[in-house]
Structure formats: C-alpha cells, structure tokens
C-alpha cells in the first residue's frame, strides 16, 4: 500500500547541479513530511522536514517545497556534491500516529 | 551507547527456521520502532513500542512475526518458520519522545536476513 509516491527512481546529476526529487501523497491527515538520506549498509537518517503550514523550508543546500493544494512536495539539493550520492526517501506522518510512511526511494548519483 | 545497535548484522536462515533479531536503542529513548526494508524499497512499518508497551503492531505481516521489549529498553523481533519472502533488511529505530511527531528517530544499521 503505497501512500506516498516518489519519483524519479534514479537520478544522475553533474557536480554543482541541482537535484530534484518529487513526492505526492493522498491522505490529507498527514501533517508532517520528513526526508531521509540512506547510504549503502546504513540506516536512514533524517535530513530535513516540513509541516504543511509552510510552503518552503531551507537548511543549507537542502530545500523542501510544499504544495498543500496539490498534495505534493519536493526536495531540492543545490550545488550537488559526489558525497550527496545516496538514496533519498520522502515520508509522511500524522499527529497521534506511531508510524512513518516512506516513499520507494530515489537513488541519486552525483558525477564528479 | 552512541547510537542504535542491531545484531546480528547478517543472518542466513534455512526456510522454516526461527530467527531472533536484537535491537539496543539509544539509552533513555522512550520510543522504539521496527521496520522491514525489501531490496530497492523504502522501509515499511512493522511495530511500535512506547517503553515496554507495544502500542501498534499493525504492520506485522503475519502471526509468525512477534516483537517484545520487556523492560522498555532492548527489543527483540522474532520470526517463526521463516519463508523466502521474509528476506529483507530489518531496521530498528528509537526516539526520545512518544510517537513520531516532534522527535527525531535514529535508525540502526539493520539486520540483513536472507532465507534460503
């Protein structure tokens, strides 16, 4: 049951370029949207998160854009670096819940 | 400890065998989560503990899966009569506060289970 749809499955970007990953959700009860970064052999790690009352959140080179009416949100990685090469997961949570719903993931490769 | 520790890192089980996967959360963390991550997929929720209480087990795929956290610290995920479809990475996460909101969950490196 995929409640959060993520695209693309894989992405290749030149060093210094912008990486963009998109996600869409259907459940309007979701009210918290984190992004996770996962390196091979490691567990996911929280990267950045946003609540639906904000349209954009920026932390360093990472920006989340949120469109509540379209039920879509995206991650932008500015000035992409080879060290950013990893799998990125969008996710969603709702108040009072105990689970994080993950997208299927995007494998990002940044070419040096 | 410094982070969430899971053991073993790798487990190969013959079909039909029982397995037990261990999770040592960060000391003092109230919440503990188990997730299953199939190859090339995102993690899928299995179960949630708040201290020793299992408040949500809606993600456990069958009654062959059982989890416990008897003293509110270490947790064990047990899979009975393993099947090939159980092959996956099992991730444990812990967080300082209750639930998922307003509290960052820290993941362990996972246990890769292969059923042959």
Tab-separated table of C-alpha atoms in Angstrom:
chain	number	residue	atom	x	y	z
A	1	UNK	CA	0.000	0.000	0.000
A	2	UNK	CA	1.912	2.970	-1.313
A	3	UNK	CA	0.536	6.097	0.328
A	4	UNK	CA	3.492	8.240	-0.697
A	5	UNK	CA	4.557	8.143	-4.352
A	6	UNK	CA	8.122	9.196	-5.133
A	7	UNK	CA	9.864	9.975	-8.413
A	8	UNK	CA	12.218	9.519	-10.128
A	9	UNK	CA	13.517	6.082	-9.123
A	10	UNK	CA	17.045	7.140	-10.008
A	11	UNK	CA	18.779	10.385	-10.826
A	12	UNK	CA	22.183	11.308	-12.203
A	13	UNK	CA	23.367	14.888	-11.721
A	14	UNK	CA	26.610	16.669	-12.515
A	15	UNK	CA	28.627	18.064	-9.634
A	16	UNK	CA	27.395	21.560	-8.875
A	17	UNK	CA	23.982	20.904	-10.399
A	18	UNK	CA	20.536	20.860	-8.779
A	19	UNK	CA	18.967	17.536	-7.784
A	20	UNK	CA	15.166	17.496	-7.609
A	21	UNK	CA	13.096	14.677	-6.146
A	22	UNK	CA	9.305	14.750	-6.113
A	23	UNK	CA	6.693	13.154	-3.881
A	24	UNK	CA	2.904	13.054	-3.794
A	25	UNK	CA	0.509	11.894	-1.127
A	26	UNK	CA	-3.223	11.231	-0.879
A	27	UNK	CA	-4.030	11.065	2.828
A	28	UNK	CA	-4.926	14.589	3.977
A	29	UNK	CA	-4.426	13.501	7.591
A	30	UNK	CA	-0.669	13.633	7.037
A	31	UNK	CA	0.749	16.718	8.744
A	32	UNK	CA	4.497	16.163	8.852
A	33	UNK	CA	6.762	15.404	5.909
A	34	UNK	CA	10.382	14.355	6.569
A	35	UNK	CA	13.083	13.451	4.085
A	36	UNK	CA	15.622	10.753	4.864
A	37	UNK	CA	19.062	10.039	3.391
A	38	UNK	CA	20.400	6.499	3.328
A	39	UNK	CA	23.906	5.348	2.419
A	40	UNK	CA	24.596	1.719	1.485
A	41	UNK	CA	24.761	-0.512	4.542
A	42	UNK	CA	23.411	2.187	6.835
A	43	UNK	CA	20.042	3.030	8.260
A	44	UNK	CA	18.110	6.094	7.033
A	45	UNK	CA	18.986	9.421	8.665
A	46	UNK	CA	16.690	12.434	8.937
A	47	UNK	CA	17.758	15.177	6.537
A	48	UNK	CA	15.081	17.873	6.697
A	49	UNK	CA	11.349	18.033	7.421
A	50	UNK	CA	8.394	20.362	6.835
A	51	UNK	CA	4.867	20.916	8.121
A	52	UNK	CA	2.013	21.814	5.722
A	53	UNK	CA	1.548	25.317	7.132
A	54	UNK	CA	4.822	26.313	5.464
A	55	UNK	CA	5.418	26.356	1.698
A	56	UNK	CA	9.189	26.154	1.818
A	57	UNK	CA	11.957	25.215	4.240
A	58	UNK	CA	15.664	25.625	3.617
A	59	UNK	CA	18.591	24.143	5.513
A	60	UNK	CA	21.949	24.764	3.896
A	61	UNK	CA	21.936	23.274	0.393
A	62	UNK	CA	18.680	21.375	1.020
A	63	UNK	CA	15.243	22.901	0.389
A	64	UNK	CA	11.774	21.395	0.678
A	65	UNK	CA	8.993	22.939	-1.383
A	66	UNK	CA	5.465	22.071	-0.295
A	67	UNK	CA	2.211	22.461	-2.247
A	68	UNK	CA	-0.682	21.624	0.064
A	69	UNK	CA	-3.454	22.030	-2.531
A	70	UNK	CA	-1.712	19.685	-4.954
A	71	UNK	CA	-0.640	17.336	-2.145
A	72	UNK	CA	2.892	17.373	-3.464
A	73	UNK	CA	6.292	18.170	-2.033
A	74	UNK	CA	9.809	18.084	-3.354
A	75	UNK	CA	13.432	18.088	-2.229
A	76	UNK	CA	15.948	20.325	-3.976
A	77	UNK	CA	19.659	19.774	-3.426
A	78	UNK	CA	21.609	22.803	-4.589
A	79	UNK	CA	25.260	22.596	-5.662
A	80	UNK	CA	25.086	18.793	-5.589
A	81	UNK	CA	28.303	17.066	-4.495
A	82	UNK	CA	29.585	13.495	-5.002
A	83	UNK	CA	29.165	12.986	-1.240
A	84	UNK	CA	25.418	13.510	-1.716
A	85	UNK	CA	25.253	10.262	-3.691
A	86	UNK	CA	22.795	8.163	-1.673
A	87	UNK	CA	19.198	7.014	-1.649
A	88	UNK	CA	16.656	9.614	-0.595
A	89	UNK	CA	13.254	8.815	0.843
A	90	UNK	CA	10.345	11.163	1.280
A	91	UNK	CA	7.979	10.249	4.060
A	92	UNK	CA	4.794	11.296	5.818
A	93	UNK	CA	3.420	11.139	9.341
A	94	UNK	CA	0.252	12.249	11.117
A	95	UNK	CA	-0.396	13.581	14.587
A	96	UNK	CA	-1.131	10.809	17.061
A	97	UNK	CA	0.291	8.138	14.789
A	98	UNK	CA	3.164	5.837	15.506
A	99	UNK	CA	4.433	5.120	12.029
A	100	UNK	CA	6.375	6.854	9.288
A	101	UNK	CA	5.154	6.096	5.750
A	102	UNK	CA	8.109	6.047	3.350
A	103	UNK	CA	8.216	6.506	-0.395
A	104	UNK	CA	10.007	3.922	-2.542
A	105	UNK	CA	13.215	5.966	-2.698
A	106	UNK	CA	15.346	7.783	-5.271
A	107	UNK	CA	18.904	6.683	-5.922
A	108	UNK	CA	20.964	9.805	-6.569
A	109	UNK	CA	24.371	9.682	-8.211
A	110	UNK	CA	26.373	12.897	-8.468
A	111	UNK	CA	29.083	12.739	-11.108
A	112	UNK	CA	32.375	14.403	-10.232
B	1	UNK	CA	25.728	3.665	23.568
B	2	UNK	CA	26.369	6.247	20.899
B	3	UNK	CA	23.686	5.003	18.561
B	4	UNK	CA	21.116	2.282	17.889
B	5	UNK	CA	22.841	-1.078	17.740
B	6	UNK	CA	21.411	-4.094	15.945
B	7	UNK	CA	22.634	-7.674	15.940
B	8	UNK	CA	23.415	-9.749	14.092
B	9	UNK	CA	24.301	-7.594	11.077
B	10	UNK	CA	23.706	-10.530	8.763
B	11	UNK	CA	21.649	-13.680	9.241
B	12	UNK	CA	21.158	-16.565	6.845
B	13	UNK	CA	18.312	-18.884	7.799
B	14	UNK	CA	17.014	-22.023	6.211
B	15	UNK	CA	13.339	-21.935	5.286
B	16	UNK	CA	11.300	-22.996	8.284
B	17	UNK	CA	13.907	-21.934	10.831
B	18	UNK	CA	13.108	-19.472	13.650
B	19	UNK	CA	15.217	-16.314	13.975
B	20	UNK	CA	15.608	-13.602	16.621
B	21	UNK	CA	16.860	-10.122	15.808
B	22	UNK	CA	18.073	-7.810	18.563
B	23	UNK	CA	17.890	-4.050	18.896
B	24	UNK	CA	19.694	-1.950	21.515
B	25	UNK	CA	18.167	1.539	21.363
B	26	UNK	CA	19.796	4.756	22.492
B	27	UNK	CA	19.738	4.869	26.284
B	28	UNK	CA	16.718	6.689	27.671
B	29	UNK	CA	14.739	6.660	24.445
B	30	UNK	CA	11.059	6.077	25.052
B	31	UNK	CA	10.023	5.046	21.558
B	32	UNK	CA	11.236	2.051	19.585
B	33	UNK	CA	10.213	1.166	16.047
B	34	UNK	CA	10.797	-1.845	13.796
B	35	UNK	CA	10.731	-1.517	10.018
B	36	UNK	CA	11.193	-4.003	7.173
B	37	UNK	CA	13.078	-2.830	4.080
B	38	UNK	CA	12.914	-5.022	0.985
B	39	UNK	CA	15.670	-4.646	-1.603
B	40	UNK	CA	15.285	-1.398	-3.524
B	41	UNK	CA	12.270	-0.281	-1.499
B	42	UNK	CA	11.513	2.121	1.306
B	43	UNK	CA	11.210	0.921	4.891
B	44	UNK	CA	7.778	-0.401	5.873
B	45	UNK	CA	6.490	-0.076	9.416
B	46	UNK	CA	6.179	-3.248	11.457
B	47	UNK	CA	5.565	-2.283	15.068
B	48	UNK	CA	5.970	0.442	17.721
B	49	UNK	CA	6.824	0.331	21.427
B	50	UNK	CA	6.412	3.135	23.942
B	51	UNK	CA	8.635	1.939	26.758
B	52	UNK	CA	7.579	-1.695	27.279
B	53	UNK	CA	4.087	-1.274	25.812
B	54	UNK	CA	3.517	-2.391	22.232
B	55	UNK	CA	1.056	0.283	21.077
B	56	UNK	CA	0.936	-0.524	17.373
B	57	UNK	CA	1.624	-3.843	15.689
B	58	UNK	CA	-0.475	-3.217	12.621
B	59	UNK	CA	2.465	-3.691	10.249
B	60	UNK	CA	3.433	-7.201	11.323
B	61	UNK	CA	2.789	-9.265	8.163
B	62	UNK	CA	1.615	-12.443	9.849
B	63	UNK	CA	1.345	-14.190	13.187
B	64	UNK	CA	4.810	-15.634	12.517
B	65	UNK	CA	6.209	-12.234	13.484
B	66	UNK	CA	6.463	-11.321	17.154
B	67	UNK	CA	8.228	-8.443	18.894
B	68	UNK	CA	8.872	-7.665	22.536
B	69	UNK	CA	10.541	-5.031	24.686
B	70	UNK	CA	10.037	-6.447	28.181
B	71	UNK	CA	11.977	-3.881	30.227
B	72	UNK	CA	11.472	-0.885	27.987
B	73	UNK	CA	14.996	-0.988	26.611
B	74	UNK	CA	16.313	-3.825	24.411
B	75	UNK	CA	13.857	-5.208	21.882
B	76	UNK	CA	13.744	-8.498	20.023
B	77	UNK	CA	11.947	-9.219	16.768
B	78	UNK	CA	11.257	-12.912	16.346
B	79	UNK	CA	10.232	-14.571	13.109
B	80	UNK	CA	8.976	-18.121	13.303
B	81	UNK	CA	9.090	-20.630	10.449
B	82	UNK	CA	10.879	-18.219	8.129
B	83	UNK	CA	9.809	-18.015	4.494
B	84	UNK	CA	11.721	-16.709	1.480
B	85	UNK	CA	9.514	-13.617	1.347
B	86	UNK	CA	10.834	-12.679	4.804
B	87	UNK	CA	14.241	-11.915	3.239
B	88	UNK	CA	14.846	-8.200	3.837
B	89	UNK	CA	16.744	-5.738	5.977
B	90	UNK	CA	15.101	-5.282	9.370
B	91	UNK	CA	15.649	-1.794	10.755
B	92	UNK	CA	15.220	-0.669	14.320
B	93	UNK	CA	14.850	2.988	15.297
B	94	UNK	CA	14.488	4.791	18.597
B	95	UNK	CA	13.448	8.284	19.594
B	96	UNK	CA	13.498	10.275	22.802
B	97	UNK	CA	9.808	11.128	22.984
B	98	UNK	CA	6.499	9.361	22.439
B	99	UNK	CA	5.113	8.814	18.951
B	100	UNK	CA	6.657	10.186	15.785
B	101	UNK	CA	5.951	13.902	15.803
B	102	UNK	CA	8.470	16.435	17.092
B	103	UNK	CA	11.038	13.776	17.840
B	104	UNK	CA	13.784	12.540	15.555
B	105	UNK	CA	14.030	8.777	15.129
B	106	UNK	CA	17.571	7.384	14.925
B	107	UNK	CA	17.963	4.220	12.886
B	108	UNK	CA	20.352	1.347	13.409
B	109	UNK	CA	22.325	-0.196	10.542
B	110	UNK	CA	19.830	-3.023	10.256
B	111	UNK	CA	19.968	-6.804	10.145
B	112	UNK	CA	20.035	-8.302	6.664
B	113	UNK	CA	18.045	-11.547	6.765
B	114	UNK	CA	18.378	-13.997	3.902
B	115	UNK	CA	16.132	-17.052	3.900
B	116	UNK	CA	17.393	-19.888	1.719
